[in-house]
mmCIF file of C-alpha atoms in Angstrom:
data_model
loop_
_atom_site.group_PDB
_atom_site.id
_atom_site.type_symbol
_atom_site.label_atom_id
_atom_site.label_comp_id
_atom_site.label_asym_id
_atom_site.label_seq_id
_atom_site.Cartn_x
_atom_site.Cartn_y
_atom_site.Cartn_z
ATOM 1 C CA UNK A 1 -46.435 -17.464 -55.994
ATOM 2 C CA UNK A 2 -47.263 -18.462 -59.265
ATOM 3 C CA UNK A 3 -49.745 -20.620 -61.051
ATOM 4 C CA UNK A 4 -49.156 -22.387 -64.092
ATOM 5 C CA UNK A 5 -45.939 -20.812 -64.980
ATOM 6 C CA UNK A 6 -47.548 -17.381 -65.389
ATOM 7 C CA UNK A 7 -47.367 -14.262 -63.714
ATOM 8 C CA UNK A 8 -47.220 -13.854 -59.999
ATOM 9 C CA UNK A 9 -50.648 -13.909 -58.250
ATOM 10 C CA UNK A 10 -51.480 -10.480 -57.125
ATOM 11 C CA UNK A 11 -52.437 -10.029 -53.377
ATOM 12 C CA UNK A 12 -55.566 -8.788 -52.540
ATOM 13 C CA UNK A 13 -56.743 -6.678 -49.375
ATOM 14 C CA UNK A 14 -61.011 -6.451 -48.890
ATOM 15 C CA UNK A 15 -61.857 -3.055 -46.918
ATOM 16 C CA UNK A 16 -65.650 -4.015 -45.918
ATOM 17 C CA UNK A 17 -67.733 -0.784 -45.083
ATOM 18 C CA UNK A 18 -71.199 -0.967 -43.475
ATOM 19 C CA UNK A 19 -73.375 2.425 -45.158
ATOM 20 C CA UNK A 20 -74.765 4.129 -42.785
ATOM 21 C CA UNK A 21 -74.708 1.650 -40.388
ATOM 22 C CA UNK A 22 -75.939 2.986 -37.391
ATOM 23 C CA UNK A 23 -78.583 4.928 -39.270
ATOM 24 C CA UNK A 24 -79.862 1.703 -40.666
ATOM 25 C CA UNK A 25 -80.008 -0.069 -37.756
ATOM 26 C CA UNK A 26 -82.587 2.142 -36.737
ATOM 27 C CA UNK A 27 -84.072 1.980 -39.624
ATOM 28 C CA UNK A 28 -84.123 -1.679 -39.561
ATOM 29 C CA UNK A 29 -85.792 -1.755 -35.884
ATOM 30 C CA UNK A 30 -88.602 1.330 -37.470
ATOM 31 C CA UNK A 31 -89.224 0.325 -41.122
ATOM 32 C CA UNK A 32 -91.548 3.640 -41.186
ATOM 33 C CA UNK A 33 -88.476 5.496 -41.197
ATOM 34 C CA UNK A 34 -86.741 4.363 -44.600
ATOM 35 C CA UNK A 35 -86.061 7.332 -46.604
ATOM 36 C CA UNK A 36 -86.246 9.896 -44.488
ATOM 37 C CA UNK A 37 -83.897 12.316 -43.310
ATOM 38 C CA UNK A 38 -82.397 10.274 -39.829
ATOM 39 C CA UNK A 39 -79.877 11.712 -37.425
ATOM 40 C CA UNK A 40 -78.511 9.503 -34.413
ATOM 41 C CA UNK A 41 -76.982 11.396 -31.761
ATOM 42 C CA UNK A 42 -77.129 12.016 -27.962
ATOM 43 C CA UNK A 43 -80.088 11.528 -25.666
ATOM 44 C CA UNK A 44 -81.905 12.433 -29.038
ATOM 45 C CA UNK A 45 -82.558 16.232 -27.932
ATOM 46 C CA UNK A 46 -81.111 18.823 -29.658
ATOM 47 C CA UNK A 47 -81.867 20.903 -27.313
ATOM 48 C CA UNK A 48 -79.041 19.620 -25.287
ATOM 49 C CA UNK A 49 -75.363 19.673 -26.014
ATOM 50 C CA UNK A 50 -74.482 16.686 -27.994
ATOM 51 C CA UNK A 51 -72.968 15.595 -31.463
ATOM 52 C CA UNK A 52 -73.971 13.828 -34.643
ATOM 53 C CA UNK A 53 -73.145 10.374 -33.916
ATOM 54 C CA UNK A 54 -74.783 9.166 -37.726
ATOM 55 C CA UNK A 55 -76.456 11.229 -40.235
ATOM 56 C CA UNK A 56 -78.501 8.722 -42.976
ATOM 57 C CA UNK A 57 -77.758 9.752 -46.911
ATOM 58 C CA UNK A 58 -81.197 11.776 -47.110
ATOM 59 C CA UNK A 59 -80.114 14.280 -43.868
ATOM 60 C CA UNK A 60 -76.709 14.748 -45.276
ATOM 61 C CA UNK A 61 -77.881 16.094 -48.240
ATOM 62 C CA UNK A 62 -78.877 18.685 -45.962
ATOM 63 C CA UNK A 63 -74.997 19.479 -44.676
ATOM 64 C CA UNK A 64 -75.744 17.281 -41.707
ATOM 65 C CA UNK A 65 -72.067 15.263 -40.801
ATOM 66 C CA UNK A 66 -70.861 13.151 -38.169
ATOM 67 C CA UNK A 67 -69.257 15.400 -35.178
ATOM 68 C CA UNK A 68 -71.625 17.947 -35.990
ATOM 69 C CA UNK A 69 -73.135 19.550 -32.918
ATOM 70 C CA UNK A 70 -76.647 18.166 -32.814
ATOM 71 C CA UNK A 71 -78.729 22.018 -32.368
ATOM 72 C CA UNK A 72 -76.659 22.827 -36.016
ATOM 73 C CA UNK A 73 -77.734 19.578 -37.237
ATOM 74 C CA UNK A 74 -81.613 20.521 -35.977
ATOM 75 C CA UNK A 75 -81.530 23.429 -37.616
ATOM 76 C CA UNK A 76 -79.869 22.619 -40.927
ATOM 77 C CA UNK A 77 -82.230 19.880 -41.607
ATOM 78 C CA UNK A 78 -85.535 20.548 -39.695
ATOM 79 C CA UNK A 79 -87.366 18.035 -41.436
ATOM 80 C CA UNK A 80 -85.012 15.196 -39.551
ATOM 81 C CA UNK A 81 -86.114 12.849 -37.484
ATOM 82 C CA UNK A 82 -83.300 12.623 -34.611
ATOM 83 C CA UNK A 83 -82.794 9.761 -32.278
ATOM 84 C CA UNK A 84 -80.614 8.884 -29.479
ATOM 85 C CA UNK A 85 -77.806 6.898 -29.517
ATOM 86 C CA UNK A 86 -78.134 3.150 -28.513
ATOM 87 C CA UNK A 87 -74.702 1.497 -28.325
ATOM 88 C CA UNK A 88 -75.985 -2.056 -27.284
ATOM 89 C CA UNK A 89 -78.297 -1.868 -30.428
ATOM 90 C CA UNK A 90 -75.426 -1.185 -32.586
ATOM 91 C CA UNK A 91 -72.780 -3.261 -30.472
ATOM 92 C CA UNK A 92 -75.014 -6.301 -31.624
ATOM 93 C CA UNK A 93 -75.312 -6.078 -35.004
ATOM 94 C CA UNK A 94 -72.018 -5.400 -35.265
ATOM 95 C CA UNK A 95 -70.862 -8.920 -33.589
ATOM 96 C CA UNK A 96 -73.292 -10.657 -36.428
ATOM 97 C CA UNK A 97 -71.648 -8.741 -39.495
ATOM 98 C CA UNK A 98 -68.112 -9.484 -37.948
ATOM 99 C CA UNK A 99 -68.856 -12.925 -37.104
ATOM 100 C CA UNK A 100 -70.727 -13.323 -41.042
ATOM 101 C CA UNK A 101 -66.927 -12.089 -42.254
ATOM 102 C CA UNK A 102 -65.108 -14.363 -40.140
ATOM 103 C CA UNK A 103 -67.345 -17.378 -41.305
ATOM 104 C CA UNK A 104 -66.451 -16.460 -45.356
ATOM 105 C CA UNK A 105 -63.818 -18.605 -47.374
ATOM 106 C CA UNK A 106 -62.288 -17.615 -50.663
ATOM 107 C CA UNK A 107 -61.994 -20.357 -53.082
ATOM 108 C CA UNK A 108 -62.208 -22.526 -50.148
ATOM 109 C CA UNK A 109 -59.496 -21.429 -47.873
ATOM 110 C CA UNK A 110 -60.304 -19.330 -44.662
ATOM 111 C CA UNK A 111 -59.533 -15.405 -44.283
ATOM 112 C CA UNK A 112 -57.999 -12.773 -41.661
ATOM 113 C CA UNK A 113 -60.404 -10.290 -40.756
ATOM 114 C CA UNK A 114 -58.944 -7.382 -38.800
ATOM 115 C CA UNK A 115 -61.890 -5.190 -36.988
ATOM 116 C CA UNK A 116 -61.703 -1.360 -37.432
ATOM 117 C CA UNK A 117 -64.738 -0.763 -35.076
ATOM 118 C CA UNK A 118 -68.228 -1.208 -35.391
ATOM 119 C CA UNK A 119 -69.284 -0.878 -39.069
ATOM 120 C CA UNK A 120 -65.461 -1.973 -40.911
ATOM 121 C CA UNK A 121 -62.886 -4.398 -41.218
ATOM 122 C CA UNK A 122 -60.033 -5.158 -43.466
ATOM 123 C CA UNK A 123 -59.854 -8.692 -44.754
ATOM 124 C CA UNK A 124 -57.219 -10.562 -46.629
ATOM 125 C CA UNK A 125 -56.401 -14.412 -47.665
ATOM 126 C CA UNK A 126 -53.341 -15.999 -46.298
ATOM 127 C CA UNK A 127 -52.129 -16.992 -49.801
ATOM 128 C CA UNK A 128 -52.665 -14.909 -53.145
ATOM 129 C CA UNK A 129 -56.199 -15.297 -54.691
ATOM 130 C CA UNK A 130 -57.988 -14.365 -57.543
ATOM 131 C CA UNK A 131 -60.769 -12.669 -58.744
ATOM 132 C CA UNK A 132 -61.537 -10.307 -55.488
ATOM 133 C CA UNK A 133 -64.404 -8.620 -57.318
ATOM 134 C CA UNK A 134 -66.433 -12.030 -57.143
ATOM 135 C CA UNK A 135 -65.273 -12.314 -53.584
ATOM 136 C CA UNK A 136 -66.119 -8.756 -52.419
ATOM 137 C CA UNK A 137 -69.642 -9.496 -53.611
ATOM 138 C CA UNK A 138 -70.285 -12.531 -51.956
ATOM 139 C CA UNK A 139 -68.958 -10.993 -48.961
ATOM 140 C CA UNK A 140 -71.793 -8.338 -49.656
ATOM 141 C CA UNK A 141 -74.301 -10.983 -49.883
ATOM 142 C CA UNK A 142 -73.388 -12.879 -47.085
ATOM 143 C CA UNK A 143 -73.880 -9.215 -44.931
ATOM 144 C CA UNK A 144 -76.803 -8.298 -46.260
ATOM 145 C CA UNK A 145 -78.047 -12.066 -45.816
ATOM 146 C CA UNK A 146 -77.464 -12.636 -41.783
ATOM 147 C CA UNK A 147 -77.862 -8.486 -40.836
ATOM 148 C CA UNK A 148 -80.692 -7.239 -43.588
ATOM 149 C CA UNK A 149 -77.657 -4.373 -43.902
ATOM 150 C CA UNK A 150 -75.925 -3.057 -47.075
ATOM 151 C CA UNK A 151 -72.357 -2.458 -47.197
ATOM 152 C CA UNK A 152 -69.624 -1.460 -49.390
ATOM 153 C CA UNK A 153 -65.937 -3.131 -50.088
ATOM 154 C CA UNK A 154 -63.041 -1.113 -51.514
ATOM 155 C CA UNK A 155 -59.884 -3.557 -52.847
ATOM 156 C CA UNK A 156 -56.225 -2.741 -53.455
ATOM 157 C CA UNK A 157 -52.930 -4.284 -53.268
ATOM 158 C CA UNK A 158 -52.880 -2.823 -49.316
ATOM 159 C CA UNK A 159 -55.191 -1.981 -46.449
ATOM 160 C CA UNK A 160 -54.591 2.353 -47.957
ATOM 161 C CA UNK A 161 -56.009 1.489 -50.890
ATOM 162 C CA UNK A 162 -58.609 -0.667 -50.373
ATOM 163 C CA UNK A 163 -59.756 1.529 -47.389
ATOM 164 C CA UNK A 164 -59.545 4.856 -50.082
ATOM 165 C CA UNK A 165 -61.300 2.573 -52.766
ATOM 166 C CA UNK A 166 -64.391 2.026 -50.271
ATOM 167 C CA UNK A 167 -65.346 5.215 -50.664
ATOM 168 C CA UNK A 168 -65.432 5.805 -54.396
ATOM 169 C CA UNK A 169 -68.012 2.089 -54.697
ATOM 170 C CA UNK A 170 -70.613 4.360 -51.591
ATOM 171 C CA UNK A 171 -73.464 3.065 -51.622
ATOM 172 C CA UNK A 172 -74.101 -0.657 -51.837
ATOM 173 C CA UNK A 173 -70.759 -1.315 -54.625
ATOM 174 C CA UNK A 174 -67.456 -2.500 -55.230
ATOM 175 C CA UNK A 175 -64.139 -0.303 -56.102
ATOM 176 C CA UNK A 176 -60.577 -1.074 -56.714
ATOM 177 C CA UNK A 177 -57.622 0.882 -56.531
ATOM 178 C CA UNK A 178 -54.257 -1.000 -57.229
ATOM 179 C CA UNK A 179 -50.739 -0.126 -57.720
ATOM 180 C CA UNK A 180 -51.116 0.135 -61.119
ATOM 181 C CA UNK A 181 -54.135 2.743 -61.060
ATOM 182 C CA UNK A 182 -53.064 4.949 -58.513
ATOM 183 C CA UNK A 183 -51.964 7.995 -59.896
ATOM 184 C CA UNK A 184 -55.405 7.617 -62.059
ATOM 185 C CA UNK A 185 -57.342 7.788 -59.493
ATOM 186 C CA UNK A 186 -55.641 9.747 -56.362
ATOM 187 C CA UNK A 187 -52.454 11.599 -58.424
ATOM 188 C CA UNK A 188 -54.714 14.838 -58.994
ATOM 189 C CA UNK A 189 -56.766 14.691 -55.671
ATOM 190 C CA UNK A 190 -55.749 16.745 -52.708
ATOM 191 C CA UNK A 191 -53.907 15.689 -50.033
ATOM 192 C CA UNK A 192 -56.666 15.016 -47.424
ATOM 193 C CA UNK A 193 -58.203 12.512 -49.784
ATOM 194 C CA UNK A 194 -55.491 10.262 -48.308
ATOM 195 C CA UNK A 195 -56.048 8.012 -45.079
ATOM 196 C CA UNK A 196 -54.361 9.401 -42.437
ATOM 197 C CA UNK A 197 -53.942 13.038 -43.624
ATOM 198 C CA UNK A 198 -56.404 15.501 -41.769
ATOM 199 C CA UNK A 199 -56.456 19.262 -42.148
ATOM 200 C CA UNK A 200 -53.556 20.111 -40.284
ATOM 201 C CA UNK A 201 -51.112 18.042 -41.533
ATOM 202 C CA UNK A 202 -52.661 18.820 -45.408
ATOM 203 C CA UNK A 203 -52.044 22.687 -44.148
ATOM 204 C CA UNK A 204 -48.487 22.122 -43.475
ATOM 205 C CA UNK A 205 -48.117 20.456 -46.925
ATOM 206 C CA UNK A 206 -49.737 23.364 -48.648
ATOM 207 C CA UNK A 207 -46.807 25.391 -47.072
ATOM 208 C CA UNK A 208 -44.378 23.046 -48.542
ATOM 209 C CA UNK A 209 -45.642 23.558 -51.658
ATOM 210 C CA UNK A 210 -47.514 20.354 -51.775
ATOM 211 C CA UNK A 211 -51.341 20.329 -52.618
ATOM 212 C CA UNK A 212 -51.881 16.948 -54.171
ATOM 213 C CA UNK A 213 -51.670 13.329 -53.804
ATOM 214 C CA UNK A 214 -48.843 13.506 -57.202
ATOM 215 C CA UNK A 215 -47.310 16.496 -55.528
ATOM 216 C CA UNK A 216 -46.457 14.489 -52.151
ATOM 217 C CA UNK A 217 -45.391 11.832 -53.796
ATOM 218 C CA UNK A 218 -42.736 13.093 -55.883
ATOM 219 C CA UNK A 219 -41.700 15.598 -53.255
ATOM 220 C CA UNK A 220 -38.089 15.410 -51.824
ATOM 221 C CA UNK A 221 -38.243 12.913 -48.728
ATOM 222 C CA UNK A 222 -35.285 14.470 -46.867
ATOM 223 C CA UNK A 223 -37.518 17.629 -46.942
ATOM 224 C CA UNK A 224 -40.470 16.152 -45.514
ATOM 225 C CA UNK A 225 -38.401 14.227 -42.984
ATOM 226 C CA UNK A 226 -37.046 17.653 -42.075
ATOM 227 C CA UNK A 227 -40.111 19.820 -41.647
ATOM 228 C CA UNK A 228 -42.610 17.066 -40.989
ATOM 229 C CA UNK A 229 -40.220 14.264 -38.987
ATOM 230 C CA UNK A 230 -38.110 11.547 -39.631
ATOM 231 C CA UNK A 231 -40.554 9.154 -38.701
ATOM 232 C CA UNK A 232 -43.887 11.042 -40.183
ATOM 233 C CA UNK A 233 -42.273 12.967 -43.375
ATOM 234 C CA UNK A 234 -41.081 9.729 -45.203
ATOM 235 C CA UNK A 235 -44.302 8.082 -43.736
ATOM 236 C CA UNK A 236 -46.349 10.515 -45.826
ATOM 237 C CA UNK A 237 -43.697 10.608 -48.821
ATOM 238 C CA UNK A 238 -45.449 6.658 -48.452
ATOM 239 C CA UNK A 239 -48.649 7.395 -48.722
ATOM 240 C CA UNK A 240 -48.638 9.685 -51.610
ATOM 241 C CA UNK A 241 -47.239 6.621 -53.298
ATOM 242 C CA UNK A 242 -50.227 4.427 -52.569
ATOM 243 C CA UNK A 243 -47.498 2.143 -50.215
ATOM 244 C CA UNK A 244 -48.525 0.196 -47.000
ATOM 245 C CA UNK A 245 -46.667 -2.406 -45.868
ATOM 246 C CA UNK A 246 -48.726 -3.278 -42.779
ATOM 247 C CA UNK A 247 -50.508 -6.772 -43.031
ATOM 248 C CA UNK A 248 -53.996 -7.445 -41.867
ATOM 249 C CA UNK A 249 -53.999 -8.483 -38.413
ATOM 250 C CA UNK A 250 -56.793 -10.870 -37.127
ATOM 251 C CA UNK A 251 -55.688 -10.571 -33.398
ATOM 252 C CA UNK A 252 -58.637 -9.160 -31.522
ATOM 253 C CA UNK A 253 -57.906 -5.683 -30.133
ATOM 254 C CA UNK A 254 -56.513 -5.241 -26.669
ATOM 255 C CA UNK A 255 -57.385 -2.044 -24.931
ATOM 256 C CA UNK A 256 -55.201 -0.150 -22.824
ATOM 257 C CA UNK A 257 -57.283 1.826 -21.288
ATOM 258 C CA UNK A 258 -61.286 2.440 -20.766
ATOM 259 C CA UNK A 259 -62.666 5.985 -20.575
ATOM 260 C CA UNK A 260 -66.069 7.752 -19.386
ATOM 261 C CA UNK A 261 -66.629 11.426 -20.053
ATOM 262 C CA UNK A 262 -69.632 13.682 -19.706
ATOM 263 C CA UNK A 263 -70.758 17.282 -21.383
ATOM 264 C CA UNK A 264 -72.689 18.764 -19.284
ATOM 265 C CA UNK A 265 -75.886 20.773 -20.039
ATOM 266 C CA UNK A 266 -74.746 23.393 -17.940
ATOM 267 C CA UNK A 267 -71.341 24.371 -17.578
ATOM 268 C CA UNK A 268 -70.665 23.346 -13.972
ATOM 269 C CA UNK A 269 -69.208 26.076 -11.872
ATOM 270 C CA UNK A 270 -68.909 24.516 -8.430
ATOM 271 C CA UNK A 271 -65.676 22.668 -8.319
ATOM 272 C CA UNK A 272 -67.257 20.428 -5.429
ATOM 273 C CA UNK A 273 -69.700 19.479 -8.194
ATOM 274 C CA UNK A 274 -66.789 18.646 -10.740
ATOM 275 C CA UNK A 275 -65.321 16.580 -8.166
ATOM 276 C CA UNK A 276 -68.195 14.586 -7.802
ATOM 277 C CA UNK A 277 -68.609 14.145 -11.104
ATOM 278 C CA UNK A 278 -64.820 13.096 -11.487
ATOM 279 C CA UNK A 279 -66.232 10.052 -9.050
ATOM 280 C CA UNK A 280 -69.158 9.103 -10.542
ATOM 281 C CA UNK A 281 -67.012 9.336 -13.933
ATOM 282 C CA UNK A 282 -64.380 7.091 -12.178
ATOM 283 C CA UNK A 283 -66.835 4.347 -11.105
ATOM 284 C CA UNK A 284 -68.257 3.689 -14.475
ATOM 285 C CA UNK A 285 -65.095 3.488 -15.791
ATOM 286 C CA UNK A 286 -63.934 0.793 -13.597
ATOM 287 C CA UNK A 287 -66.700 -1.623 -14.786
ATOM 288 C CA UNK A 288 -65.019 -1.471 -18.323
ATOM 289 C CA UNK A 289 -61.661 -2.033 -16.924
ATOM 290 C CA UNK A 290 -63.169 -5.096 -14.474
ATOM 291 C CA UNK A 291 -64.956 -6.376 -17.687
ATOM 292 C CA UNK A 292 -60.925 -6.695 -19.327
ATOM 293 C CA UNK A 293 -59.783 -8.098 -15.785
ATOM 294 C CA UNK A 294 -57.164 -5.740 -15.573
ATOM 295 C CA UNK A 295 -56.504 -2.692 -12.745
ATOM 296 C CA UNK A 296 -55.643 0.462 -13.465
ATOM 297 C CA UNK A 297 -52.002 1.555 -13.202
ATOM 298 C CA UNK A 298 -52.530 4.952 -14.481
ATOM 299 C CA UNK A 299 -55.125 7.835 -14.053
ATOM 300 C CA UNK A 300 -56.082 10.646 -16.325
ATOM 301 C CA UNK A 301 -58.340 13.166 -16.850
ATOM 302 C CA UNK A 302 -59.619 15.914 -19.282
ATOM 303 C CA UNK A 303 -61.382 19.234 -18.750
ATOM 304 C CA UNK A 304 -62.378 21.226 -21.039
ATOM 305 C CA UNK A 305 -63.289 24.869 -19.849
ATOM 306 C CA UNK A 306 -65.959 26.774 -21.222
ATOM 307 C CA UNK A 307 -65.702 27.755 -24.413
ATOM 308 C CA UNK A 308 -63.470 25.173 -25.779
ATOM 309 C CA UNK A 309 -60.070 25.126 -23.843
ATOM 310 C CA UNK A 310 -59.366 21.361 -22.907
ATOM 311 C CA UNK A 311 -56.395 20.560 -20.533
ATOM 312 C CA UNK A 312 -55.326 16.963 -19.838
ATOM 313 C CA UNK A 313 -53.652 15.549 -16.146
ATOM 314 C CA UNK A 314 -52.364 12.112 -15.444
ATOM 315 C CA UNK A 315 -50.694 10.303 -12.975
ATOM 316 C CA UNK A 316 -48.984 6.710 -11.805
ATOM 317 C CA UNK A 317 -50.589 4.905 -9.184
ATOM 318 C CA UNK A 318 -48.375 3.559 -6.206
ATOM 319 C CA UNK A 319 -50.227 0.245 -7.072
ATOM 320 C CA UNK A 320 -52.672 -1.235 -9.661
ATOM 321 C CA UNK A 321 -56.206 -0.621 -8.273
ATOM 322 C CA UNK A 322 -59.841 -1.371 -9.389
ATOM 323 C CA UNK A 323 -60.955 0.057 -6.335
ATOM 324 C CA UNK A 324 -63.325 2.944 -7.256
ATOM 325 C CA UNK A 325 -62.857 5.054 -4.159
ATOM 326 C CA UNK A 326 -59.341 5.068 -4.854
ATOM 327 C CA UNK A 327 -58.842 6.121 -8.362
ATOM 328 C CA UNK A 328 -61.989 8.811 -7.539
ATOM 329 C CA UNK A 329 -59.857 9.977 -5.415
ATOM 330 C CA UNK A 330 -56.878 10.163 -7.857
ATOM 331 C CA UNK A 331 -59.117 11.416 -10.543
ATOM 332 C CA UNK A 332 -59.903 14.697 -7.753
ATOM 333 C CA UNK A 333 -56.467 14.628 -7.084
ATOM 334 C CA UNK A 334 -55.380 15.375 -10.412
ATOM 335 C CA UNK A 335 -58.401 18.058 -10.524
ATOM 336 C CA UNK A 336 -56.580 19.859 -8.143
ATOM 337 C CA UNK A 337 -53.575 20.290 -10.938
ATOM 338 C CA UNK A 338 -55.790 22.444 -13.011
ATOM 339 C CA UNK A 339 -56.590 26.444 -12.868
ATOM 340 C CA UNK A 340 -60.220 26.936 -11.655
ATOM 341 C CA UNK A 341 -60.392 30.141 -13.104
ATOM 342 C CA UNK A 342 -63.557 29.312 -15.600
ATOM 343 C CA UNK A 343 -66.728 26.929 -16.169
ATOM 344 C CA UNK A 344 -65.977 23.268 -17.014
ATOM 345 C CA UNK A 345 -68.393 22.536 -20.274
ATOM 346 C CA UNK A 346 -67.085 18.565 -20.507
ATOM 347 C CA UNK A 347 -64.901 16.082 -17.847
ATOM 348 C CA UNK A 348 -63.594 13.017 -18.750
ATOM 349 C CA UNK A 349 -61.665 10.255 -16.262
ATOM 350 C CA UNK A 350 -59.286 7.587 -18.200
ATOM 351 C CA UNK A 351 -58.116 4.495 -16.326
ATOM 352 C CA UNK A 352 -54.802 3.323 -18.361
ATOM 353 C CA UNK A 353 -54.751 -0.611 -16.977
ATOM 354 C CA UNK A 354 -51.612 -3.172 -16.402
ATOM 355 C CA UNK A 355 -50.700 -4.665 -19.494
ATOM 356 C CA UNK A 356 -51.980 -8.245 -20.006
ATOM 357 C CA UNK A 357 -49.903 -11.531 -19.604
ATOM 358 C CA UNK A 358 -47.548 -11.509 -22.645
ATOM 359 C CA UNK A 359 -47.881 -7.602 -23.007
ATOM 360 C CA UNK A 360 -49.666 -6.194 -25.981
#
């Protein structure tokens, strides 16, 4: 598209990033806590076994990450003050900032908004528009107006590098990253700096020779699709080039399945208390499925033994069921397909449902 007889309009994607957003939700609710070292995880207790759900800036100075196990957390950053988590809480303010991006128009025309989860979204216009700095701060303002939360935007020519630039504009700014910058910006960083390329898959670059973003990209793609995959090597040959094809998608999200899982405090060494547990797991995960008004067609489960082995089961149902005696039952059944041999630390039951009307 052109305007004017000059050059083509570029197209624009919007990567919207909430900072810190679950650690300033709290912060919203408890004012007295701005500025001070916050971690959200758990029932709150490091004590207990439990993760870093949210660290806020001032704690991660400290080391203190998402994932973290919350007793590290404690004790890197003693100072913290450490919460538990409180999904509705953040399940709320997340409808108003998605809602606040879906309301936005950019020079007067509506805009896709594709959720990522609670605290991002990608957004794009239908037809080429200018000027997406101007745009990514109004959308900044118009968050900040409805929620009383700060976030960031990244923008590129695609969702990878708008959702790279995001990071580089942390906290409370704008980035861009375009075709034309992107060996300025990513050619010299290593691999991992790239969405979608964690640790493993960066090791098994290394051993190809390949250490940085440059390095993938003008690697040999029959190589990669040869060690790595067809479908993955030339996938990653992709992404070292700053390419992505895929288009915002404003569809809501349609699960496939619902999961519950548990870590217990103690590892649990009676395998009739597992099994109960499998049940208990199996009836809380039926009200998510009932809440999609689907059944279940497929049951699974995960154990992870003490230390850290995890083993997965799953089977097919004769028939769809939202009956929770029944897939308890299967859940136990599938318990029975695993060595008990050692303590189980963590159990988790997943109910995969029938497909909706018109598939996914």
């Amino acid at each position: 598209m052109t305007t004017s007889g000059g050059p083509p309009q570029a197209r624009w994607v919007l990567h919207v990033d909430l900072d810190q957003f679950i650690a300033a939700v709290e912060v919203l609710r408890r004012p007295e806590l701005a500025g001070l070292p916050l971690i959200v995880g758990g029932r709150g207790d490091p004590t207990e076994r439990a993760v870093v759900s949210t660290a806020s800036y001032e704690a991660r100075e400290y080391g203190v990450g998402s994932g973290m196990p919350l007793r590290l957390a404690a004790r890197k950053c003693p100072e913290a003050v450490i919460l538990p988590v409180d999904a509705p809480a953040y399940e709320a303010a997340s409808a108003v900032v998605m809602a606040t991006l879906r309301a936005q128009e950019w020079d007067g025309a509506p805009v896709d908004v594709e959720v990522l989860g609670w605290d991002e979204a990608f957004l794009a216009a239908r037809e080429p528009r200018e000027d997406p700095v101007a745009f990514a701060e109004q959308l900044r303002a118009a968050v900040l107006a409805a929620t009383r939360l700060h976030c960031s935007v990244g923008i590129g020519n695609n969702k990878l590098q708008a959702k790279i630039a995001t990071d580089f504009g942390k906290p409370r700014g704008v980035y861009r990253i375009t075709d034309e910058t992107w060996f300025e910006e990513m050619g010299d960083r290593p691999t991992r700096a790239l969405w979608g390329i964690g640790a493993k898959t960066a090791k098994r670059l290394a051993a190809l020779g390949i250490d940085t973003v440059r390095q993938l990209a003008e690697s040999d793609v029959r190589v990669l699709a040869a060690e790595i995959g067809p479908t993955m090597g030339p996938w990653f040959h992709r992404l070292g080039r700053g390419v992505d094809t895929s288009q915002v998608d404003p569809e809501p999200y349609v699960p496939r399945a619902h999961g519950r899982e548990e870590t217990f405090q103690a590892d649990l060494e009676d395998w009739a208390e597992v099994e109960e547990a499998a049940r208990r797991l199996a009836r809380r995960a039926v009200a998510d499925i009932d809440a999609e008004g689907r059944p279940a067609a497929r049951v699974g489960i995960k154990v992870r033994f003490k230390p850290f082995l995890t083993v997965t089961r799953s089977l097919t149902l004769p028939e769809p069921s939202n009956d929770p005696e029944v897939l308890g039952a299967a859940a136990v059944e599938l318990l029975g397909r695993v060595d008990r041999d050692r303590p189980v630390r963590l159990l988790g039951v997943r109910l995969e449902m029938t497909e909706p009307a018109g598939g996914y």
